[in-house]
mmCIF file of C-alpha atoms in Angstrom:
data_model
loop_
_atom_site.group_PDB
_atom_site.id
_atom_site.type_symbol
_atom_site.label_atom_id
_atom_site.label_comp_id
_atom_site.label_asym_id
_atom_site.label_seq_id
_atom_site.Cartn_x
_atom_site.Cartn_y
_atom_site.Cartn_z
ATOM 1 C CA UNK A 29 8.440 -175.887 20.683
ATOM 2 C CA UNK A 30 11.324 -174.094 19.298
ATOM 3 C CA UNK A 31 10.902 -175.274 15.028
ATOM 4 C CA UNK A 32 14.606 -175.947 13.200
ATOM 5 C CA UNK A 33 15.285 -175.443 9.218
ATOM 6 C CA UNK A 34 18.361 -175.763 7.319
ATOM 7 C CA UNK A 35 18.585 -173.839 4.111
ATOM 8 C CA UNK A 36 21.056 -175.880 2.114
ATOM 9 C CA UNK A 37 23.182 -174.084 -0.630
ATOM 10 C CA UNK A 38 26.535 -173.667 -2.299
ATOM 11 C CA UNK A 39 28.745 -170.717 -4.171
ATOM 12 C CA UNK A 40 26.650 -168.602 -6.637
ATOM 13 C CA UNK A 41 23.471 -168.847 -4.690
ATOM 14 C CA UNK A 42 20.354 -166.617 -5.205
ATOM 15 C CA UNK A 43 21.235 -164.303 -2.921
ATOM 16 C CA UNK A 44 17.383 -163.030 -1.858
ATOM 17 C CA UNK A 45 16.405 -166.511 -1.960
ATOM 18 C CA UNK A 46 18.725 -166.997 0.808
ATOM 19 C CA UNK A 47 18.750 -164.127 2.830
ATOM 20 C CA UNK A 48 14.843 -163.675 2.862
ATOM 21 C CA UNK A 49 14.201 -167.173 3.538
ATOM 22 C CA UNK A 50 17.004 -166.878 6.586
ATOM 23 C CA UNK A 51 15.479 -163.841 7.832
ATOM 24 C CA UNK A 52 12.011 -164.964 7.679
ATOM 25 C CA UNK A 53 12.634 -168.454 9.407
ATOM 26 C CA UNK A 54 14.567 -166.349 12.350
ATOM 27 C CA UNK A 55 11.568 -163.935 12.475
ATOM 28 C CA UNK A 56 9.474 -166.667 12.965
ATOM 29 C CA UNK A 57 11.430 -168.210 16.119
ATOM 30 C CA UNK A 58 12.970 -171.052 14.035
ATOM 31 C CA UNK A 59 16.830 -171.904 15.166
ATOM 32 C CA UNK A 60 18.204 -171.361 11.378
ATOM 33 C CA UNK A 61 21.302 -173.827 10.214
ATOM 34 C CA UNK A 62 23.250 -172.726 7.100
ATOM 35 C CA UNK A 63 24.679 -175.960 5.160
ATOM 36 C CA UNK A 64 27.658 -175.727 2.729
ATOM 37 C CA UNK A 65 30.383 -177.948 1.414
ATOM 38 C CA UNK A 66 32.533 -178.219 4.261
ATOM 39 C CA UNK A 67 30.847 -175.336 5.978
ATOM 40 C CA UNK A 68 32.789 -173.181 4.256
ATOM 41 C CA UNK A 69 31.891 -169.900 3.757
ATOM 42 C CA UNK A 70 30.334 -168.341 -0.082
ATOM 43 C CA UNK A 71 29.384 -165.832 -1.903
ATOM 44 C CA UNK A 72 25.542 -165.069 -3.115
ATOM 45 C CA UNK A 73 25.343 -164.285 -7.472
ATOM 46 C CA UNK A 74 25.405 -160.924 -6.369
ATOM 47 C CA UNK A 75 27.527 -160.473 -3.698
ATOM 48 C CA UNK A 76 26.114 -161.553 -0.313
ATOM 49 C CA UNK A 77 28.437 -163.571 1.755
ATOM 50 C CA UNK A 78 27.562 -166.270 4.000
ATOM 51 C CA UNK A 79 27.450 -166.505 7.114
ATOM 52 C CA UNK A 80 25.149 -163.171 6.216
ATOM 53 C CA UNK A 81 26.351 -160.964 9.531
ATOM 54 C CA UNK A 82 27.904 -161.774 12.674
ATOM 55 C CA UNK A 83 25.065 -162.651 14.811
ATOM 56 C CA UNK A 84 24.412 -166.029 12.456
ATOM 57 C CA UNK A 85 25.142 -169.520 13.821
ATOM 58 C CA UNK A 86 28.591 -170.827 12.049
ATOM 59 C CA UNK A 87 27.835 -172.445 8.765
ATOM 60 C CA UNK A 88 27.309 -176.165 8.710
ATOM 61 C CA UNK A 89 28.808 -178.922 6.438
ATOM 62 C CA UNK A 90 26.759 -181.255 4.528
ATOM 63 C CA UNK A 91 28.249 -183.796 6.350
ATOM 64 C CA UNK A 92 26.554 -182.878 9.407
ATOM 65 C CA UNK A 93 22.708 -182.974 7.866
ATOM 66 C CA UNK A 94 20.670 -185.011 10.212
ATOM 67 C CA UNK A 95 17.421 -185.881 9.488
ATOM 68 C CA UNK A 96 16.481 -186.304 13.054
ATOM 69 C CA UNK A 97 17.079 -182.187 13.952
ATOM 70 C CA UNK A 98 15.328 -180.704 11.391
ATOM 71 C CA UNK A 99 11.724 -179.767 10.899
ATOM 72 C CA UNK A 100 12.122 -178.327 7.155
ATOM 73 C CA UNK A 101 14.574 -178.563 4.206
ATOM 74 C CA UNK A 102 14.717 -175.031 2.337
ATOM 75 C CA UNK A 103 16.740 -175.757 -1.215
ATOM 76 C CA UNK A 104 17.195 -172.176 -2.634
ATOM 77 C CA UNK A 105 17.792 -171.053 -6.117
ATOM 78 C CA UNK A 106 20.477 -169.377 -8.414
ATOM 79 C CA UNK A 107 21.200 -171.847 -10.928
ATOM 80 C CA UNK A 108 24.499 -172.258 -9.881
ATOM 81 C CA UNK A 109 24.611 -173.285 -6.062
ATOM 82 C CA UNK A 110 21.282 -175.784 -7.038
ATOM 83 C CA UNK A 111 23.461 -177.267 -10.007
ATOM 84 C CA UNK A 112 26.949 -177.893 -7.298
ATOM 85 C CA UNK A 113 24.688 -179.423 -4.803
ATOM 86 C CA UNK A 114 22.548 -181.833 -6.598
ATOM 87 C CA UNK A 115 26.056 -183.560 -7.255
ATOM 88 C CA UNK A 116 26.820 -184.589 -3.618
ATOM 89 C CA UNK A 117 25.563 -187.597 -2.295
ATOM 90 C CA UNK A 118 25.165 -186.971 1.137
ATOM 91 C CA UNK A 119 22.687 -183.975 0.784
ATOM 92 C CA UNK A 120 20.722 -185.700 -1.600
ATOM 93 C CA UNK A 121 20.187 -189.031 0.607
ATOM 94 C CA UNK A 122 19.336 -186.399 3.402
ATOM 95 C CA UNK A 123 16.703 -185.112 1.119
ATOM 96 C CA UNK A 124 15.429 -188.660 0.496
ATOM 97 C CA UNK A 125 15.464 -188.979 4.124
ATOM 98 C CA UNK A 126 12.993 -186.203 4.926
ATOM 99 C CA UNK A 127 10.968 -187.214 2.178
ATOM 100 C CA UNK A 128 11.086 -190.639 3.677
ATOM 101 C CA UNK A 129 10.196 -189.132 7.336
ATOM 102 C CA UNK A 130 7.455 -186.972 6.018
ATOM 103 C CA UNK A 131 9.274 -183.588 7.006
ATOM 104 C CA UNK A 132 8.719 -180.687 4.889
ATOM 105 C CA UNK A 133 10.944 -180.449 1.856
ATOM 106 C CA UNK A 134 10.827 -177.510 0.140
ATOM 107 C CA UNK A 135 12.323 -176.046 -3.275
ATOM 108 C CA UNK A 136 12.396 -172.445 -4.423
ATOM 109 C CA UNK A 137 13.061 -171.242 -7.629
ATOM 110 C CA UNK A 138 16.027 -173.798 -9.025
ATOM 111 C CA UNK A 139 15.894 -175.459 -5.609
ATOM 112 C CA UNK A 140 14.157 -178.189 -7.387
ATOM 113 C CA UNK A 141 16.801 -179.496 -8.977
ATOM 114 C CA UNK A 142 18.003 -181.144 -6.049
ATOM 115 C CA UNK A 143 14.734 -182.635 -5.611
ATOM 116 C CA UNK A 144 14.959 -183.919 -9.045
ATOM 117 C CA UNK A 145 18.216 -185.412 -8.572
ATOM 118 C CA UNK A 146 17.094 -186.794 -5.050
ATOM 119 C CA UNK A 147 14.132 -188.528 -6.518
ATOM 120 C CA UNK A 148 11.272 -187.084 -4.047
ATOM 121 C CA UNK A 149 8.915 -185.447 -7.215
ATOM 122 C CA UNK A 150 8.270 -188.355 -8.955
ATOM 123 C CA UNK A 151 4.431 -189.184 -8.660
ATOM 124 C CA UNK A 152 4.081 -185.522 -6.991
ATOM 125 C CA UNK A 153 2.430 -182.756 -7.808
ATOM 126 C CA UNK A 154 4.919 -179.530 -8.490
ATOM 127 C CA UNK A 155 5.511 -176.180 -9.909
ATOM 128 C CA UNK A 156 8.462 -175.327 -11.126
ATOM 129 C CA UNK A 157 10.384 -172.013 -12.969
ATOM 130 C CA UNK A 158 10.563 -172.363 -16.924
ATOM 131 C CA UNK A 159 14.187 -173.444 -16.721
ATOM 132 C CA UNK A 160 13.232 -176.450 -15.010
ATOM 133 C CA UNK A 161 10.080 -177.410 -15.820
ATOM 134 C CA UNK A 162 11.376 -179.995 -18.359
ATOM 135 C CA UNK A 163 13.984 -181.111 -15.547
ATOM 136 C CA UNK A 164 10.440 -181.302 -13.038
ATOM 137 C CA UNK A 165 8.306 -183.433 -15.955
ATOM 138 C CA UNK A 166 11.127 -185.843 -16.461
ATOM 139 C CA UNK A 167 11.462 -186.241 -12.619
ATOM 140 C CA UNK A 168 8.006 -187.852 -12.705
ATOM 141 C CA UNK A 169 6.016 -185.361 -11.642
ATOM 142 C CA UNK A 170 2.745 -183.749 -12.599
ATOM 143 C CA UNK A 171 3.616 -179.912 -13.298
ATOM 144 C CA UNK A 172 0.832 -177.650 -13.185
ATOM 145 C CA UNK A 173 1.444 -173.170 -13.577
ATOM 146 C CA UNK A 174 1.405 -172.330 -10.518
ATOM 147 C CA UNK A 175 3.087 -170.263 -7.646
ATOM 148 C CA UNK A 176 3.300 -172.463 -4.648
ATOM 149 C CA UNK A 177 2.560 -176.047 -5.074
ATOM 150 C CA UNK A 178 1.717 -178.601 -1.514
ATOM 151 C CA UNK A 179 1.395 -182.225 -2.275
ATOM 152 C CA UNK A 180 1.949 -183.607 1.084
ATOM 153 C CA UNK A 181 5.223 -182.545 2.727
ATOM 154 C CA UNK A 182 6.787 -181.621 -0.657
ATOM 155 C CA UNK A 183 6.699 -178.083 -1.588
ATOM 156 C CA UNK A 184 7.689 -176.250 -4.580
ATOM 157 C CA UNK A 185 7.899 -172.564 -5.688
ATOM 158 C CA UNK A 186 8.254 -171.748 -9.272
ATOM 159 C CA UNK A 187 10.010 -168.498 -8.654
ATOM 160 C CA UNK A 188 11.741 -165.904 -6.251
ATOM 161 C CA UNK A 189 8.805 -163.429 -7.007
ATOM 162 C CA UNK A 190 6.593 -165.526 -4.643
ATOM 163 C CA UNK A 191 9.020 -166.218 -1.483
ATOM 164 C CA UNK A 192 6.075 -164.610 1.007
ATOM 165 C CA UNK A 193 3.692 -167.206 -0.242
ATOM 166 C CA UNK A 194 6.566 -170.078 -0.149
ATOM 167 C CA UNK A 195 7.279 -169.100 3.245
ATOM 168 C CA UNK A 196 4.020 -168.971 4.429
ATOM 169 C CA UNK A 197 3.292 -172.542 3.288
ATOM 170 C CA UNK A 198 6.572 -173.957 4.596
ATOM 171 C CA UNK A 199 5.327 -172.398 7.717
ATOM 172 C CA UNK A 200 1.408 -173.644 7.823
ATOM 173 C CA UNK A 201 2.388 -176.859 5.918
ATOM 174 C CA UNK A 202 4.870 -177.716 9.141
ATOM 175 C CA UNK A 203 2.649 -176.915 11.360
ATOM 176 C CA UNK A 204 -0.207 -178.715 9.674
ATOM 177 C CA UNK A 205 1.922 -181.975 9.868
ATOM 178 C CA UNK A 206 2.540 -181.467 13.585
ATOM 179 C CA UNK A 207 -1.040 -181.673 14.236
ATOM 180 C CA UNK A 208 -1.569 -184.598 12.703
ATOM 181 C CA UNK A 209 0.969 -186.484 14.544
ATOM 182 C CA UNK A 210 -0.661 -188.250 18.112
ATOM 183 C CA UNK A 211 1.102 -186.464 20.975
#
């Protein structure tokens, strides 16, 4: 079974949040979506465009999100992109929505902010960068120091540094949940 992501992000993104998540996801055999206001093309902090090259699907709009085609939620850092996004409503009731359907929601870095403003942490267990942890605490949840944090479906990273370990859980932590669903 062919696994689908969507790494959801905006202008000023972390750029190797973005592209090593993508990469890692299509190295894995995942069919990769891009989302982005409109699905219009942007540019990383530092430089990296989106779509990344010319083999990547076109970019999708956040209108399109659909709870029912997607496996994972990746929400990527750079203060910036995290801050634009948490203000649209229709990515943020698609984050409730995987919350709600148990899929894997994940947040790397600042990514959590959209989980803050989405509502999914509160009563969860997280990790989240310096920056936010105030944001994370106030969101209801219980933040503990550490790397990678699973409660559940909900995943959070507390900074780029650890991406291998984030992706690894996003990875075990889907496939975990499969499992436990009756064929």
């Amino acid at each position: 079974m062919t696994r689908r992501a969507v790494i959801i992000t905006a202008q000023g993104f972390q750029d190797h949040d973005v592209v090593y998540c993508y990469y890692r996801l299509l190295e894995e055999g995942w069919t990769v979506d891009v989302a982005t206001k409109n699905g219009e093309e942007v540019i990383g902090k530092y430089g990296v465009p989106l779509p990344m090259d010319k083999t990547a699907r076109p970019l999708i709009s956040y209108e399109q999100l659909d709870v029912d085609l997607y496996d994972a939620v990746i929400l990527t850092g750079g203060h910036e992109a995290p801050d634009r996004v948490r203000q649209v409503a229709r990515v943020l009731d698609f984050v409730r929505g995987m919350d709600e359907r148990g899929k894997v929601v994940a947040g790397l870095c600042h990514g959590p902010w959209i989980m803050v403003s989405a509502g999914v942490l509160r009563g969860r267990r997280a990790c989240a960068y310096i920056g936010l942890r105030d944001d994370v605490i106030n969101a209801g949840a219980d933040v503990v120091d550490s790397d990678v944090i699973v409660d559940g479906h909900i995943i959070t990273c507390s900074y780029y540094g650890y991406m291998g370990a984030f992706m690894r859980t996003v990875f075990e932590t889907v496939e975990k949940l499969a499992a436990a669903v009756p064929a």
